[in-house]
Amino acid sequence: MPNARRYPILIALLHETAIDPIDEVVDLFNPALNKADARSRRELEDWRVSTARATNEKVDLFSQLGSLVLDEDVPDDQLRQKIFEEVAPRDQFMVAVDESERLLRPLDGSHVDFVANRYRHLRKFAPAVLEALDFKGFAPRIR
């Protein structure tokens, strides 16, 4: 085969040989990220199911509090006493406030904060993969 034909074919072969391992790494990395994402979504759903009753109890408590706060017949200086008498005693109220803080979620309701539970697993390989790959954006030229 003449040199003019042999060298371009060799270069093309070497180029493909360099790309194939990168494709394989991406093909392994993507499912690992998808699995972490899927587990985080499942964990969020499990959390929602497990906290549904407690959430409902806190909404009921808020409703009772709101009714008392908005009741014009209850003087401001007696409001706290009335809450502890009619809604819940002080110690139960403190427990409910603590539980409410544990029930709080990010405003977007996303599962992303549950990905943090997968940090140790992802940390084993993600930095090496991300460092090894050269990411480039594609921006088409407009003329």
One Martini backbone bead per residue (centre of mass of N, CA, C, O) as a GRO file, in nm:
protein
  143
    1MET     BB    1   0.099   0.035   0.022
    2PRO     BB    2   0.088   0.350   0.002
    3ASN     BB    3   0.171   0.616   0.201
    4ALA     BB    4  -0.076   0.801   0.130
    5ARG     BB    5  -0.269   0.567   0.250
    6ARG     BB    6  -0.151   0.443   0.512
    7TYR     BB    7  -0.141   0.686   0.716
    8PRO     BB    8  -0.442   0.763   0.732
    9ILE     BB    9  -0.531   0.484   0.830
   10LEU     BB   10  -0.357   0.479   1.086
   11ILE     BB   11  -0.475   0.734   1.214
   12ALA     BB   12  -0.767   0.635   1.223
   13LEU     BB   13  -0.710   0.389   1.401
   14LEU     BB   14  -0.589   0.542   1.643
   15HIS     BB   15  -0.832   0.718   1.697
   16GLU     BB   16  -1.032   0.485   1.757
   17THR     BB   17  -0.860   0.358   1.986
   18ALA     BB   18  -0.897   0.612   2.174
   19ILE     BB   19  -1.217   0.622   2.184
   20ASP     BB   20  -1.320   0.347   2.292
   21PRO     BB   21  -1.242   0.373   2.598
   22ILE     BB   22  -1.411   0.624   2.648
   23ASP     BB   23  -1.683   0.498   2.581
   24GLU     BB   24  -1.666   0.279   2.802
   25VAL     BB   25  -1.650   0.466   3.044
   26VAL     BB   26  -1.918   0.608   2.991
   27ASP     BB   27  -2.088   0.341   2.990
   28LEU     BB   28  -2.021   0.297   3.303
   29PHE     BB   29  -2.085   0.574   3.438
   30ASN     BB   30  -2.383   0.628   3.370
   31PRO     BB   31  -2.520   0.391   3.530
   32ALA     BB   32  -2.411   0.479   3.806
   33LEU     BB   33  -2.564   0.747   3.813
   34ASN     BB   34  -2.847   0.632   3.761
   35LYS     BB   35  -2.854   0.457   4.016
   36ALA     BB   36  -2.824   0.686   4.221
   37ASP     BB   37  -3.075   0.836   4.127
   38ALA     BB   38  -3.285   0.610   4.169
   39ARG     BB   39  -3.231   0.567   4.472
   40SER     BB   40  -3.301   0.857   4.556
   41ARG     BB   41  -3.594   0.850   4.460
   42ARG     BB   42  -3.679   0.612   4.639
   43GLU     BB   43  -3.602   0.743   4.908
   44LEU     BB   44  -3.799   0.975   4.886
   45GLU     BB   45  -4.057   0.805   4.868
   46ASP     BB   46  -4.016   0.658   5.137
   47TRP     BB   47  -4.014   0.914   5.307
   48ARG     BB   48  -4.297   1.012   5.235
   49VAL     BB   49  -4.447   0.768   5.346
   50SER     BB   50  -4.323   0.775   5.642
   51THR     BB   51  -4.428   1.101   5.679
   52ALA     BB   52  -4.732   1.145   5.630
   53ARG     BB   53  -4.855   1.142   5.915
   54ALA     BB   54  -4.678   1.362   6.044
   55THR     BB   55  -4.757   1.581   5.845
   56ASN     BB   56  -5.059   1.583   5.910
   57GLU     BB   57  -5.027   1.656   6.208
   58LYS     BB   58  -4.888   1.935   6.154
   59VAL     BB   59  -5.119   2.060   5.992
   60ASP     BB   60  -5.326   2.040   6.218
   61LEU     BB   61  -5.174   2.212   6.419
   62PHE     BB   62  -5.164   2.466   6.244
   63SER     BB   63  -5.466   2.502   6.221
   64GLN     BB   64  -5.517   2.546   6.523
   65LEU     BB   65  -5.327   2.785   6.557
   66GLY     BB   66  -5.453   2.970   6.345
   67SER     BB   67  -5.729   2.994   6.477
   68LEU     BB   68  -5.627   3.128   6.739
   69VAL     BB   69  -5.472   3.370   6.617
   70LEU     BB   70  -5.740   3.473   6.450
   71ASP     BB   71  -5.886   3.508   6.713
   72GLU     BB   72  -6.031   3.797   6.846
   73ASP     BB   73  -6.115   3.680   7.142
   74VAL     BB   74  -5.808   3.650   7.179
   75PRO     BB   75  -5.583   3.772   7.364
   76ASP     BB   76  -5.251   3.827   7.332
   77ASP     BB   77  -5.171   3.766   7.642
   78GLN     BB   78  -5.337   3.461   7.605
   79LEU     BB   79  -5.239   3.284   7.367
   80ARG     BB   80  -5.032   3.083   7.481
   81GLN     BB   81  -5.215   2.959   7.694
   82LYS     BB   82  -5.434   2.864   7.495
   83ILE     BB   83  -5.256   2.673   7.332
   84PHE     BB   84  -5.173   2.486   7.577
   85GLU     BB   85  -5.474   2.409   7.635
   86GLU     BB   86  -5.607   2.340   7.331
   87VAL     BB   87  -5.371   2.199   7.166
   88ALA     BB   88  -5.086   2.189   7.349
   89PRO     BB   89  -4.858   2.118   7.543
   90ARG     BB   90  -4.548   2.232   7.567
   91ASP     BB   91  -4.393   1.958   7.529
   92GLN     BB   92  -4.551   1.868   7.275
   93PHE     BB   93  -4.483   2.118   7.109
   94MET     BB   94  -4.176   2.079   7.104
   95VAL     BB   95  -4.183   1.807   6.958
   96ALA     BB   96  -4.332   1.909   6.704
   97VAL     BB   97  -4.113   2.108   6.616
   98ASP     BB   98  -3.885   1.903   6.580
   99GLU     BB   99  -4.034   1.728   6.370
  100SER     BB  100  -4.074   1.951   6.160
  101GLU     BB  101  -3.772   1.994   6.097
  102ARG     BB  102  -3.738   1.696   5.982
  103LEU     BB  103  -3.965   1.740   5.747
  104LEU     BB  104  -3.807   1.922   5.596
  105ARG     BB  105  -3.769   2.046   5.264
  106PRO     BB  106  -3.696   2.134   4.984
  107LEU     BB  107  -3.876   2.340   4.782
  108ASP     BB  108  -3.848   2.148   4.517
  109GLY     BB  109  -3.860   1.833   4.609
  110SER     BB  110  -3.605   1.699   4.561
  111HIS     BB  111  -3.358   1.421   4.543
  112VAL     BB  112  -3.064   1.536   4.562
  113ASP     BB  113  -3.004   1.512   4.873
  114PHE     BB  114  -2.990   1.189   4.852
  115VAL     BB  115  -2.717   1.167   4.700
  116ALA     BB  116  -2.536   1.204   4.951
  117ASN     BB  117  -2.565   0.896   5.034
  118ARG     BB  118  -2.364   0.829   4.766
  119TYR     BB  119  -2.084   0.957   4.800
  120ARG     BB  120  -1.883   0.726   4.860
  121HIS     BB  121  -1.930   0.576   4.597
  122LEU     BB  122  -1.873   0.811   4.391
  123ARG     BB  123  -1.586   0.892   4.507
  124LYS     BB  124  -1.424   0.644   4.396
  125PHE     BB  125  -1.466   0.739   4.062
  126ALA     BB  126  -1.557   1.023   3.957
  127PRO     BB  127  -1.299   1.200   3.960
  128ALA     BB  128  -1.135   1.028   3.758
  129VAL     BB  129  -1.330   1.048   3.523
  130LEU     BB  130  -1.355   1.361   3.506
  131GLU     BB  131  -1.047   1.407   3.467
  132ALA     BB  132  -1.006   1.225   3.203
  133LEU     BB  133  -1.214   1.398   3.076
  134ASP     BB  134  -1.290   1.604   2.785
  135PHE     BB  135  -1.491   1.872   2.794
  136LYS     BB  136  -1.707   1.985   2.526
  137GLY     BB  137  -1.866   2.214   2.360
  138PHE     BB  138  -2.139   2.285   2.134
  139ALA     BB  139  -2.116   2.542   1.877
  140PRO     BB  140  -2.270   2.662   1.633
  141ARG     BB  141  -2.229   2.825   1.346
  142ILE     BB  142  -2.329   3.156   1.262
  143ARG     BB  143  -2.385   3.334   0.939
   0.00000   0.00000   0.00000
